[in-house]
C-alpha positions as MATLAB code, in Angstrom:
seq = 'MSINKRVAHAYIDKFDADIDLRKKRDFIKDYIAASNAATGSKFDSNANVTRKNIVTLGNELYKENNIKQNRYIMCDKIKTLYGRALADQYLKDLNSHVLYKHDESGTPGFPYCVAITMYPFLVSGLKELGGVSIAPTDLKSFCGEFINLVYSISSQFMGAVATPEFLMYLDYFIRKDYGDDYLNRLDEVVELNVKKRTLVKVIDNYFQQVVHSMNMPAGNRGYQTVFWNISYFDKNYFQGVFGDFRFPDGSAPRWETLDWLQRHFMNWFNEERRNYLLTFPVETMALLTDGGDGYSDEAYADFTAEMWSKGHSFFCYISNSPDSLSSCCRLRNSLKDLEDKEDSSHNHTTHQYSMGTASVATGSKSVMTINLNRLIQDAVRRYFRERRGVSLPEGKALDPSSNFYDKEDLYNNYIAKALTEMTERVHKYQIAFNEIIKDFYKADMLDVYNAGFIDMKKQYLTVGVNGLTEAAEFLGLEISPNPTYGEFVNKVLETINISNRKDRTSEAMFNTEFVPAENLAAKNYKWDSKDGYFVSSKHNLYSSYFYNPEDDMVSIIDKFKLHGEDYVKYLDGGSALHMNLQEHLSKEQYRQLLKVAAHYGTNYFTFNVRNTICNDCGYISKDTLTKCPKCGSENVDYLTRVIGYLKRVSSFAEPRQVEAKHRFYAPDKM';
ca = [
      36.168   31.985   29.147;
      36.286   30.937   25.510;
      34.310   27.696   24.286;
      35.430   25.626   21.702;
      32.362   25.766   18.918;
      33.424   22.254   17.479;
      33.264   20.837   20.713;
      29.830   22.358   21.995;
      28.625   21.151   18.869;
      29.987   17.770   19.506;
      28.503   17.556   23.147;
      25.525   18.870   21.715;
      24.968   16.233   18.733;
      25.982   13.378   21.336;
      23.605   14.524   23.753;
      20.330   14.389   21.259;
      21.611   11.234   19.901;
      21.547    9.899   23.635;
      18.501   11.288   24.405;
      16.904    9.569   21.003;
      18.972    6.286   21.578;
      17.085    6.507   25.390;
      13.420    7.190   23.681;
      14.128    4.035   21.460;
      14.894    2.130   24.447;
      11.913    3.204   26.485;
       9.429    2.417   23.293;
      10.685   -0.819   23.022;
       9.991   -1.604   26.537;
       6.594   -0.116   26.045;
       6.181   -2.310   22.970;
       7.052   -5.571   24.526;
       4.450   -4.713   27.468;
       1.557   -3.806   25.083;
      -1.411   -5.624   24.757;
      -1.376   -6.208   20.774;
       0.331   -4.538   17.748;
      -2.227   -1.775   17.156;
      -2.181   -0.719   20.770;
       1.871   -0.506   21.000;
       2.295    1.283   17.618;
       2.607    4.956   19.385;
       2.189    6.969   15.819;
      -0.419    4.958   13.540;
      -1.982    1.969   15.169;
      -3.631   -0.580   12.596;
      -5.421   -3.455   13.301;
      -4.189   -5.542   10.383;
      -1.410   -6.533   11.822;
      -2.684   -9.233   13.515;
       0.630  -10.491   15.785;
       3.288   -8.474   17.760;
       6.346   -9.777   17.017;
      10.229   -8.534   16.264;
       9.355   -7.589   12.818;
       6.370   -5.695   13.904;
       8.927   -3.977   16.404;
      11.344   -3.100   13.896;
       8.675   -1.393   11.681;
       7.689    0.717   14.314;
      10.916    1.545   15.619;
      11.813    4.050   13.179;
       8.659    5.913   12.466;
       9.271    9.038   14.519;
      11.951    9.791   12.494;
      10.286    8.843    9.201;
       7.753   11.652   10.378;
      10.421   14.144   10.696;
      12.072   13.331    7.586;
       8.567   13.425    5.939;
       8.058   16.850    7.456;
      11.299   18.315    6.732;
      11.220   17.157    2.668;
       7.304   18.643    2.534;
       8.551   22.059    3.990;
      11.466   22.189    1.667;
       9.367   21.841   -1.088;
       6.449   23.942    0.005;
       9.151   26.673    0.718;
      10.408   26.287   -2.985;
       6.890   26.826   -4.323;
       5.411   29.364   -2.052;
       7.806   30.664    0.020;
       8.974   30.267    3.972;
       5.513   31.482    5.797;
       3.659   28.774    3.906;
       6.356   26.267    5.256;
       5.551   27.596    8.438;
       2.042   27.443    8.673;
       2.224   23.598    7.214;
       4.002   22.816   10.700;
       1.358   25.129   12.454;
      -1.415   23.048   11.084;
       0.247   19.775   11.903;
       1.243   20.614   15.392;
      -1.805   22.155   16.328;
      -3.775   19.140   15.202;
      -5.927   20.975   12.648;
      -4.688   18.904    9.953;
      -3.505   15.615    9.801;
      -1.082   14.057    7.321;
      -1.949   10.164    6.660;
       1.332    7.809    6.977;
       3.855    9.961    7.583;
       5.416    7.338    9.418;
       6.455    5.769    6.122;
       9.330    6.212    3.736;
       9.099    9.877    2.014;
       7.223    9.957   -1.427;
       5.139    6.842   -1.034;
       1.898    7.526   -2.747;
      -1.170    6.173   -1.008;
      -3.740    3.671   -2.806;
      -4.545    2.623   -5.923;
      -6.621    0.781   -8.206;
      -4.811   -0.611  -10.879;
      -5.476   -1.639  -14.740;
      -3.962   -5.267  -15.433;
      -3.491   -4.749  -19.069;
       0.008   -4.291  -18.856;
       0.368   -7.606  -16.716;
      -1.171   -9.429  -19.584;
       1.685   -7.445  -22.012;
       4.743   -7.588  -20.509;
       4.077   -9.761  -16.860;
       6.309   -8.873  -14.108;
       9.375   -7.802  -15.914;
       8.527   -3.706  -16.194;
       8.333   -4.180  -11.959;
      11.940   -5.597  -11.617;
      10.304   -9.517  -12.047;
      12.057  -11.801  -14.317;
       8.569  -13.022  -14.930;
       6.957  -12.872  -18.483;
       3.171  -12.424  -19.446;
       1.105  -15.205  -18.082;
       0.175  -17.798  -20.407;
      -1.987  -19.905  -18.666;
      -4.034  -20.436  -15.605;
      -1.430  -21.879  -13.359;
       1.171  -19.063  -14.012;
      -1.734  -16.424  -13.858;
      -2.730  -17.175  -10.189;
       1.166  -17.457   -9.282;
       2.084  -14.158  -11.280;
      -1.237  -12.229   -9.958;
       0.189  -13.067   -6.606;
       3.545  -11.658   -6.983;
       1.803   -8.642   -8.745;
      -0.157   -7.287   -5.984;
       2.443   -8.034   -3.403;
       5.019   -6.059   -5.754;
       2.845   -3.058   -6.216;
       1.654   -2.950   -2.390;
       4.938   -2.624   -1.291;
       5.277    1.005   -3.365;
       1.982    2.236   -1.656;
       1.047    2.937    2.032;
      -2.680    1.975    1.432;
      -4.613   -0.147   -0.500;
      -4.369   -2.057   -4.025;
      -7.631   -2.471   -5.466;
      -7.572   -5.355   -8.577;
     -11.288   -4.605   -9.803;
     -10.556   -7.238  -13.089;
      -8.979   -9.905  -11.102;
     -12.093  -12.195  -11.877;
     -12.583  -11.072  -15.246;
      -8.597  -11.863  -16.267;
      -8.610  -15.268  -14.239;
     -12.063  -16.241  -16.454;
      -9.963  -15.348  -19.339;
      -7.389  -17.896  -18.388;
      -9.917  -20.340  -17.324;
     -11.108  -20.418  -21.068;
      -7.686  -20.288  -22.354;
      -7.088  -23.622  -20.090;
     -10.322  -25.347  -20.833;
     -12.100  -23.721  -23.347;
     -15.272  -21.102  -23.561;
     -17.628  -24.069  -22.759;
     -15.860  -24.892  -19.818;
     -19.216  -24.575  -17.625;
     -20.124  -27.756  -19.217;
     -17.386  -29.516  -17.953;
     -17.106  -28.626  -14.137;
     -17.661  -31.993  -13.119;
     -15.285  -33.651  -15.267;
     -11.857  -35.038  -13.852;
      -9.048  -32.875  -15.419;
      -6.007  -33.693  -13.528;
      -5.150  -37.481  -13.942;
      -2.926  -37.787  -11.052;
      -4.140  -39.509   -7.335;
      -6.034  -36.910   -6.763;
      -8.072  -36.972   -9.677;
      -9.603  -33.473   -9.499;
     -12.830  -32.290  -11.218;
     -12.564  -28.762  -13.291;
     -14.593  -26.841   -9.949;
     -12.026  -28.069   -7.804;
      -9.098  -26.693   -9.879;
     -10.708  -23.936   -9.677;
     -11.723  -23.792   -6.373;
      -7.798  -24.816   -5.480;
      -6.540  -22.013   -7.560;
      -9.102  -19.482   -5.286;
      -7.672  -20.921   -2.193;
      -3.952  -20.502   -3.446;
      -4.399  -16.637   -3.979;
      -6.584  -15.720   -1.573;
      -4.776  -17.146    1.366;
      -1.095  -16.055   -0.110;
      -2.867  -12.615    0.102;
      -3.869  -13.170    3.713;
      -0.288  -13.771    4.801;
       1.552  -11.220    6.367;
       4.209   -9.300    4.126;
       7.680   -8.460    5.649;
       8.247   -5.437    3.235;
       4.793   -4.025    4.965;
       5.432   -4.127    8.010;
       4.060   -7.956    8.421;
       0.724   -6.547    7.302;
      -1.125   -8.405    5.032;
      -1.744   -6.704    1.839;
      -4.941   -4.636    1.763;
      -6.428   -6.255   -1.284;
      -9.932   -5.022   -3.136;
     -11.583   -6.864   -5.320;
     -15.188   -6.136   -7.272;
     -18.089   -7.810   -8.680;
     -20.406   -6.179  -11.674;
     -23.820   -7.082  -12.487;
     -24.783   -7.429  -15.973;
     -25.554   -4.179  -17.040;
     -23.052   -2.464  -15.201;
     -20.269   -5.103  -16.687;
     -21.244   -4.285  -20.041;
     -21.301   -0.467  -19.428;
     -17.675   -0.512  -18.258;
     -16.077   -3.178  -20.361;
     -17.881   -3.692  -23.161;
     -15.254   -2.434  -25.390;
     -12.502   -3.913  -23.411;
     -10.358   -6.588  -25.858;
      -7.724   -8.947  -24.628;
      -4.031   -8.863  -25.833;
      -5.122  -11.634  -28.135;
      -8.436   -9.724  -29.640;
     -10.981  -11.543  -27.683;
     -13.696  -10.029  -25.620;
     -14.862  -11.033  -22.323;
     -17.634  -13.529  -21.705;
     -20.532  -12.554  -19.628;
     -21.769  -16.013  -19.297;
     -18.622  -17.918  -17.831;
     -17.974  -14.501  -15.698;
     -21.489  -14.304  -14.267;
     -20.952  -17.756  -12.843;
     -17.677  -17.045  -11.906;
     -18.279  -14.239   -9.913;
     -21.316  -16.021   -8.085;
     -19.182  -19.352   -7.548;
     -16.373  -17.145   -5.991;
     -18.337  -15.403   -3.750;
     -20.245  -18.507   -2.437;
     -16.465  -20.251   -1.965;
     -15.422  -17.306   -0.026;
     -18.207  -17.108    2.095;
     -17.773  -21.113    2.924;
     -13.936  -20.491    3.178;
     -14.363  -17.819    6.106;
     -16.516  -20.427    8.058;
     -13.044  -22.157    8.406;
     -10.560  -19.576    8.310;
     -10.064  -15.721    9.499;
      -9.778  -14.171    6.016;
      -9.686  -10.559    6.157;
      -9.031   -9.951    2.229;
      -9.981   -9.347   -0.533;
     -12.375   -6.758    0.323;
     -15.232   -7.095   -1.622;
     -17.501   -4.640   -3.420;
     -20.828   -5.519   -5.390;
     -21.737   -3.113   -8.165;
     -25.035   -2.675   -9.184;
     -27.218   -0.901  -11.153;
     -30.296    0.667  -10.314;
     -33.108    1.438  -12.799;
     -33.060    5.287  -11.672;
     -35.804    4.715   -9.413;
     -35.882    2.127   -6.115;
     -35.684   -0.934   -8.571;
     -32.464   -2.432  -10.331;
     -31.501   -3.249  -14.019;
     -30.396   -6.892  -13.407;
     -33.047   -7.977  -10.842;
     -31.437  -11.137  -10.791;
     -27.954   -9.679   -9.515;
     -29.961   -8.053   -6.751;
     -31.846  -11.148   -5.734;
     -28.294  -13.054   -5.470;
     -26.612   -9.831   -3.679;
     -29.809  -10.612   -1.006;
     -29.116  -13.919   -0.725;
     -25.451  -13.945   -0.192;
     -26.091  -11.595    2.649;
     -28.651  -13.820    4.087;
     -26.044  -16.907    3.654;
     -24.017  -14.399    6.299;
     -21.335  -13.401    3.859;
     -19.654   -9.511    4.434;
     -18.968   -7.324    1.869;
     -19.995   -3.756    0.411;
     -22.168   -2.725   -2.192;
     -22.251    0.088   -4.600;
     -24.869    1.443   -6.394;
     -25.321    3.561   -9.382;
     -28.033    4.942  -12.023;
     -25.399    5.062  -14.623;
     -22.002    2.747  -15.398;
     -20.049    5.646  -15.512;
     -19.160    5.455  -11.973;
     -17.416    2.894   -9.673;
     -16.778    2.144   -6.674;
     -12.762    0.069   -6.839;
     -11.663    0.632   -3.393;
     -12.464    1.726   -0.014;
     -11.708    5.704   -0.713;
     -13.032    6.564   -4.330;
     -16.115    6.515   -5.960;
     -14.699    7.436   -9.778;
     -16.486    8.455  -12.744;
     -15.279    6.655  -15.779;
     -16.752    9.518  -18.372;
     -14.932   11.405  -20.855;
     -11.636   12.552  -18.882;
     -11.188   15.505  -21.559;
     -14.499   17.045  -19.699;
     -12.745   19.364  -17.249;
     -15.290   21.990  -16.466;
     -17.577   19.136  -15.100;
     -19.400   21.301  -12.706;
     -22.026   18.342  -11.696;
     -19.074   16.683   -9.437;
     -15.856   16.439   -8.814;
     -14.903   13.195  -10.137;
     -12.832   12.046  -13.139;
     -12.697    9.709  -15.788;
     -10.371    6.502  -16.242;
      -9.117    5.080  -19.434;
      -6.004    2.614  -20.783;
      -3.396    3.857  -22.537;
      -4.843    1.727  -25.298;
      -8.053    3.548  -25.502;
     -10.573    0.966  -23.916;
     -12.878    1.624  -20.593;
     -10.512    1.367  -17.571;
     -10.850    1.374  -13.566;
      -7.520    2.774  -12.742;
      -7.550    5.611  -10.182;
      -6.119    5.974   -6.534;
      -5.066    8.729   -4.167;
      -1.625   10.139   -4.428;
      -1.877   11.614   -0.541;
      -4.606   12.048    1.642;
      -4.939   15.463    4.351;
      -7.674   15.188    6.588;
      -9.071   18.439    7.789;
     -10.304   18.223   11.795;
     -13.228   19.760   11.284;
     -14.293   19.742   15.003;
     -11.170   22.020   15.868;
     -11.835   24.052   13.128;
     -15.335   24.960   13.312;
     -15.463   25.425   16.784;
     -12.578   27.976   16.283;
     -14.550   29.544   13.825;
     -17.634   29.636   16.466;
     -15.538   30.786   19.086;
     -14.380   33.939   16.771;
     -17.896   34.396   15.428;
     -19.194   35.032   19.254;
     -16.194   37.238   19.851;
     -16.744   39.522   17.318;
     -20.288   39.676   16.772;
     -21.351   39.095   20.231;
     -18.513   40.496   22.514;
     -18.964   36.560   24.428;
     -16.004   34.396   25.210;
     -17.104   30.825   25.094;
     -16.738   28.693   28.065;
     -13.776   25.744   27.317;
     -14.792   21.967   26.739;
     -18.810   22.993   26.597;
     -21.246   22.688   23.581;
     -23.224   25.617   22.780;
     -26.523   26.231   25.100;
     -29.012   26.804   22.371;
     -31.049   28.764   25.275;
     -28.106   31.470   25.566;
     -25.744   31.290   22.524;
     -27.960   32.711   19.815;
     -26.649   32.966   16.510;
     -27.469   34.587   12.909;
     -27.127   30.622   11.168;
     -26.566   32.617    7.835;
     -23.930   35.349    8.968;
     -22.267   32.179   11.116;
     -22.482   29.208    8.208;
     -21.205   31.696    5.594;
     -18.720   34.666    7.107;
     -17.044   32.041    9.431;
     -17.624   28.416    8.987;
     -17.106   28.500    5.186;
     -14.683   31.151    5.304;
     -12.467   28.979    7.609;
     -12.993   25.720    5.669;
     -12.564   27.794    2.410;
      -8.691   28.758    3.595;
      -7.833   25.877    5.149;
      -9.150   23.871    1.977;
      -6.707   26.218    0.148;
      -3.870   25.710    2.051;
      -4.412   22.116    2.035;
      -4.581   22.174   -1.602;
      -1.325   23.809   -2.084;
       0.372   21.324    0.846;
      -1.077   18.511   -1.479;
       0.342   20.039   -4.891;
       3.860   20.277   -2.923;
       3.415   16.319   -2.423;
       2.345   16.100   -5.911;
       5.825   17.513   -6.730;
       7.823   15.595   -4.629;
       6.321   12.289   -6.293;
       6.686   13.689   -9.655;
      10.684   13.865   -8.768;
      10.592   10.536   -7.795;
       8.967    9.597  -10.832;
      11.087   11.361  -13.210;
      14.044    9.712  -11.335;
      12.676    6.289  -12.727;
      11.984    5.221   -9.063;
       8.066    4.706   -9.628;
       8.020    1.500  -11.458;
       3.885    1.233  -11.318;
       3.417    4.382  -12.799;
       6.312    3.768  -15.644;
       4.512    0.318  -16.466;
       1.423    1.647  -16.922;
      -0.760    0.403  -13.903;
      -1.671    3.515  -13.313;
      -1.408    7.085  -14.856;
      -0.429    9.613  -12.311;
      -2.552   11.848  -13.633;
      -5.366    9.715  -12.746;
      -4.974    9.963   -9.016;
      -6.669   12.164   -6.720;
      -4.843   14.353   -4.167;
      -7.333   13.765   -1.091;
      -8.664   16.042    1.544;
      -9.810   14.104    4.344;
     -12.665   15.357    6.786;
     -13.107   13.860   10.508;
     -15.351   15.338   13.261;
     -18.027   16.541   11.368;
     -20.836   15.188   13.896;
     -18.815   16.178   16.842;
     -18.866   19.661   15.659;
     -22.765   19.259   14.909;
     -23.069   18.210   18.704;
     -21.179   21.371   19.188;
     -23.264   23.640   17.881;
     -26.256   21.773   19.225;
     -27.822   20.210   16.657;
     -29.246   16.588   16.497;
     -27.425   13.965   14.684;
     -30.325   12.553   12.819;
     -31.871   12.930    9.492;
     -33.950   15.965    9.816;
     -33.519   19.525    7.747;
     -31.172   21.437   10.276;
     -28.214   18.703   10.298;
     -28.821   18.178    6.600;
     -28.228   22.184    5.828;
     -24.917   22.013    7.930;
     -23.588   18.886    6.251;
     -23.886   20.164    3.018;
     -22.396   23.540    4.081;
     -19.576   22.079    5.113;
     -18.812   19.576    2.334;
     -20.074   21.860   -0.520;
     -17.716   24.800    0.742;
     -14.341   22.015    0.458;
     -16.291   20.257   -3.114;
     -16.309   24.157   -4.263;
     -12.611   24.385   -3.373;
     -11.670   21.081   -5.139;
     -13.304   22.094   -8.383;
     -11.648   25.892   -8.298;
      -8.331   24.782   -7.852;
      -8.150   21.560  -10.201;
      -5.311   21.674  -12.792;
      -4.320   19.301  -15.394;
      -1.891   17.610  -12.963;
      -3.638   17.748   -9.917;
      -7.452   16.533   -9.015;
      -8.539   17.085   -5.341;
     -11.357   14.910   -4.411;
     -13.064   14.807   -0.828;
     -13.548   11.589    1.467;
     -15.033   10.827    4.760;
     -11.449    8.852    6.168;
     -12.242    5.565    8.020;
      -9.469    7.103   10.502;
      -8.729    3.805   11.977;
      -6.539    5.576   15.019;
      -7.182    9.374   13.539;
     -10.492    8.925   15.324;
      -9.217    8.248   18.494;
      -5.928   10.824   18.371;
      -8.664   13.728   17.420;
     -11.104   13.076   19.987;
      -7.915   13.048   22.823;
      -6.204   16.153   21.286;
      -8.949   18.186   21.028;
     -10.306   17.259   24.881;
      -6.864   17.971   25.936;
      -6.659   21.391   24.414;
     -10.066   22.446   25.939;
     -12.434   21.744   22.703;
     -15.968   20.041   23.192;
     -15.892   16.573   22.761;
     -19.010   14.522   23.563;
     -18.459   11.745   26.888;
     -21.060    9.394   25.010;
     -18.071    8.280   22.764;
     -14.507    8.263   22.867;
     -13.328    8.651   19.166;
     -14.731   10.555   16.378;
     -17.112    9.096   14.652;
     -16.681    8.036   10.958;
     -19.824    8.143    9.749;
     -22.985   10.916    9.415;
     -24.505    9.304   12.849;
     -23.003    8.153   15.891;
     -22.380    4.185   16.044;
     -23.309    3.975   19.587;
     -27.045    5.566   18.949;
     -29.622    3.306   19.562;
     -32.445    5.975   18.517;
     -31.335    6.232   14.755;
     -32.970    3.180   13.056;
     -31.934    1.159    9.779;
     -33.780    3.325    7.813;
     -32.475    7.051    9.654;
     -29.157    5.497    8.382;
     -29.999    4.801    5.060;
     -30.780    8.148    4.758;
     -27.984    9.814    6.540;
     -25.915    7.712    4.088;
     -28.083    8.966    1.082;
     -27.871   11.420   -1.817;
     -28.820   14.170    0.304;
     -25.734   13.839    2.742;
     -22.934   12.386    0.729;
     -23.824   13.987   -2.782;
     -20.224   16.574   -2.379;
     -18.287   13.774   -1.458;
     -16.005   11.150   -3.486;
     -15.160    8.422   -0.885;
     -15.050    6.998    2.126;
     -18.741    7.355    2.951;
     -19.389    3.761    3.519;
     -22.569    3.095    5.711;
     -21.653    0.106    7.760;
     -24.978   -1.157    9.148;
     -24.632   -3.090   12.370;
     -27.073   -5.581   12.469;
     -27.938   -8.023   15.935;
     -28.187  -11.088   13.471;
     -28.533  -11.701   10.042;
     -31.806  -11.148    8.081;
     -33.795  -12.881    5.494;
     -33.222  -12.641    1.745;
     -36.564  -10.873    1.549;
     -35.386   -8.422    4.274;
     -31.916   -7.426    2.452;
     -33.696   -7.358   -0.700;
     -35.941   -4.430    0.401;
     -33.456   -2.988    2.021;
     -31.600   -2.882   -1.200;
     -34.902   -1.084   -2.530;
     -34.238    1.547    0.452;
     -30.805    1.983   -0.841;
     -31.779    3.129   -4.213;
     -34.937    4.966   -3.089;
     -32.297    6.953   -1.044;
     -29.324    7.203   -3.206;
     -27.208    5.252   -0.341;
     -24.576    4.343   -2.638;
     -22.072    2.639   -0.671;
     -23.038    0.229    2.064;
     -22.259   -3.042    3.818;
     -24.005   -5.477    6.844;
     -21.973   -6.009    9.797;
     -23.010   -8.702   12.027;
     -20.470   -9.931   14.586;
     -18.981  -13.416   13.796;
     -17.779  -15.520   16.678;
     -14.546  -17.332   16.780;
     -13.638  -19.950   19.870;
      -9.954  -19.092   21.201;
     -10.053  -22.800   22.258;
     -11.443  -24.933   19.186;
     -10.934  -22.471   16.391;
     -14.498  -22.940   15.303;
     -15.951  -19.752   13.473;
     -19.799  -19.134   13.621;
     -21.414  -16.398   10.893;
     -23.480  -15.647   14.220;
     -22.988  -13.294   17.224;
     -22.595  -15.602   20.023;
     -21.523  -16.326   24.253;
     -20.336  -19.517   23.880;
     -18.943  -21.958   21.334;
     -21.378  -23.830   19.619;
     -18.706  -26.741   18.613;
     -16.877  -26.953   22.108;
     -19.365  -25.078   24.484;
     -16.210  -22.621   25.355;
     -16.951  -19.402   26.724;
     -13.560  -18.003   25.645;
     -14.457  -16.558   22.421;
     -13.584  -13.515   20.286;
     -15.231  -11.379   17.580;
     -14.916  -10.769   13.995;
     -16.245   -7.161   12.821;
     -15.022   -4.584   10.576;
     -12.757   -2.440   12.732;
     -13.189    0.200    9.631;
     -13.971   -1.327    6.615;
     -12.004   -4.809    6.962;
     -12.831   -7.668    8.749;
     -10.423   -8.213   11.688;
     -10.232  -10.035   15.317;
     -11.754   -7.421   18.175;
      -8.841   -8.422   20.327;
      -6.300   -6.852   17.282;
      -8.308   -3.473   17.410;
      -6.115   -0.659   19.611;
      -7.524    0.087   22.817;
      -9.498    2.902   21.850;
     -11.030    0.974   18.916;
     -12.106   -1.902   21.316;
     -13.846    0.205   23.820;
     -15.522    1.772   20.519;
     -16.095   -1.508   19.281;
     -18.036   -2.548   22.714;
     -20.360    0.478   22.619;
     -21.213    0.037   18.847;
     -25.353   -0.415   18.454;
     -26.280   -3.627   16.455;
     -29.708   -3.205   15.533;
     -32.405   -5.601   15.708;
     -34.433   -6.787   12.539;
     -37.458   -5.274   13.969;
     -35.643   -1.733   13.676;
];
């Protein structure tokens, strides 16, 4: 009996289509029943989606299709550049969960995150981004257009948008409207309407306009809010980064007014968070050290400690030179000469405006994360088979009393070799993705690049890592500041760093990031456990730090050591220490910890004290309480950093909620 091929293919197509329709129908049912939007997300849960609704459902529904499309396009490009074998290997790496491509669920070809220069905005407004607004001319137009600018740029990136120059530009427009001496006019009535607002109140209102607008869900981001970052600078840091900067009218920034504006904004934002749940901006204070345990601008170090003591939550980035800057959660950048291609001391780069003045423009075009726990366990098992003739049991850590090994042989010939081979493959995958972005750029479909807000050559291709502490636990190492653990950490990260430098080209710069892994940490734990790899029963997901967040034996000082220079020197980003505390410390205590950070070279950190929000009356307390101090209700939720940004714990995906319950919050005596 013959079969009509056309009829057969039509039947198969219809059968496949029906399966897809049934899967989507079932997904809709499961999503409706989910406890929140993050838990309902099958592919990349995100606590930045506060409310589950029809918009968030629509964004989730076709993510599986996008993943398939992304992989098809990637394989096609890899095959063109490197051949079919590597394209097949790419799928094998993804499907075996030794590699994870971040944000595959988005539209193909989207870059990841960016820290922009706002200079083109001062020159041409939003016209180069497809808008109609010309360059802002006063404070009012600047604030309105700035909101549109960030939303427009964020719609063309999967991750964060950082505007480190925001307050400097805001100060410029305040001075344009009210004069360089506006600090002498703060209490002067400048609005002659019914409200009779003073200048300081006008400034506060613009703060509120910008910040509240940025915390609104965006339809073009699946009802997420814009992930927006800003920076503050001490005097010497500011002069080092912006000393040669000039606005389009030829004028220079003024430190005296910017100093006041930075302090005022931070105080205003801290108080505003007593009334509203405001996640963004994520703030970073940039401080210069004096090369020792002190700070070159002691007044700003004092101010930083004071703001922490007032209950404000923000990041701090410290450096002994203003040529390095943390402009977003993922990147630490060097701002020295970009042409120094052969710098072997680190894997950073330089960023300058096309006009020739200092810039903070950078970003990451793509992030691919290596599952270190799986990769290293495979390498160790191979070592024991080949060198010892032993097959290690599944799901168990090495037994130090019976599983002896030659550390030098294991580290160099197995772990480092596997890491090098994997990293070199990831570089090729990333170069293929870079070519895809370039295709879109050549087709004039990446407006942000064409408009000059960022130079594609000044963005990184990021090699992420996850599962480091779990791999160390498998080897039987103690997760604490000790030489054996430090040697392991540095061997792993230096191996990747060496490959990053070796494979760097004029169009492809690689960096290494300890990824926040908001949802990947739980996925890797689940996948590895299912496939017979050792995972610790002490936690339910992989750590995003150099210690385990639930470990109550690692002291405050130990954590600063573990995120200090001895451990992070081969990393380029993502390694922020989240110091969880039971309660706020005094200004003097925070000031002492700033000295500790400078001493150990802990360059990126924040303090995290759970805030309490009443579900009945909405009152927000900066302290961790079990009962609302305003209405007495025990129906309370907590605000804490899921990983990097501040949200309700009830907005976390369920694995992250479990992890949040087990985090150790240190008392001040530690």
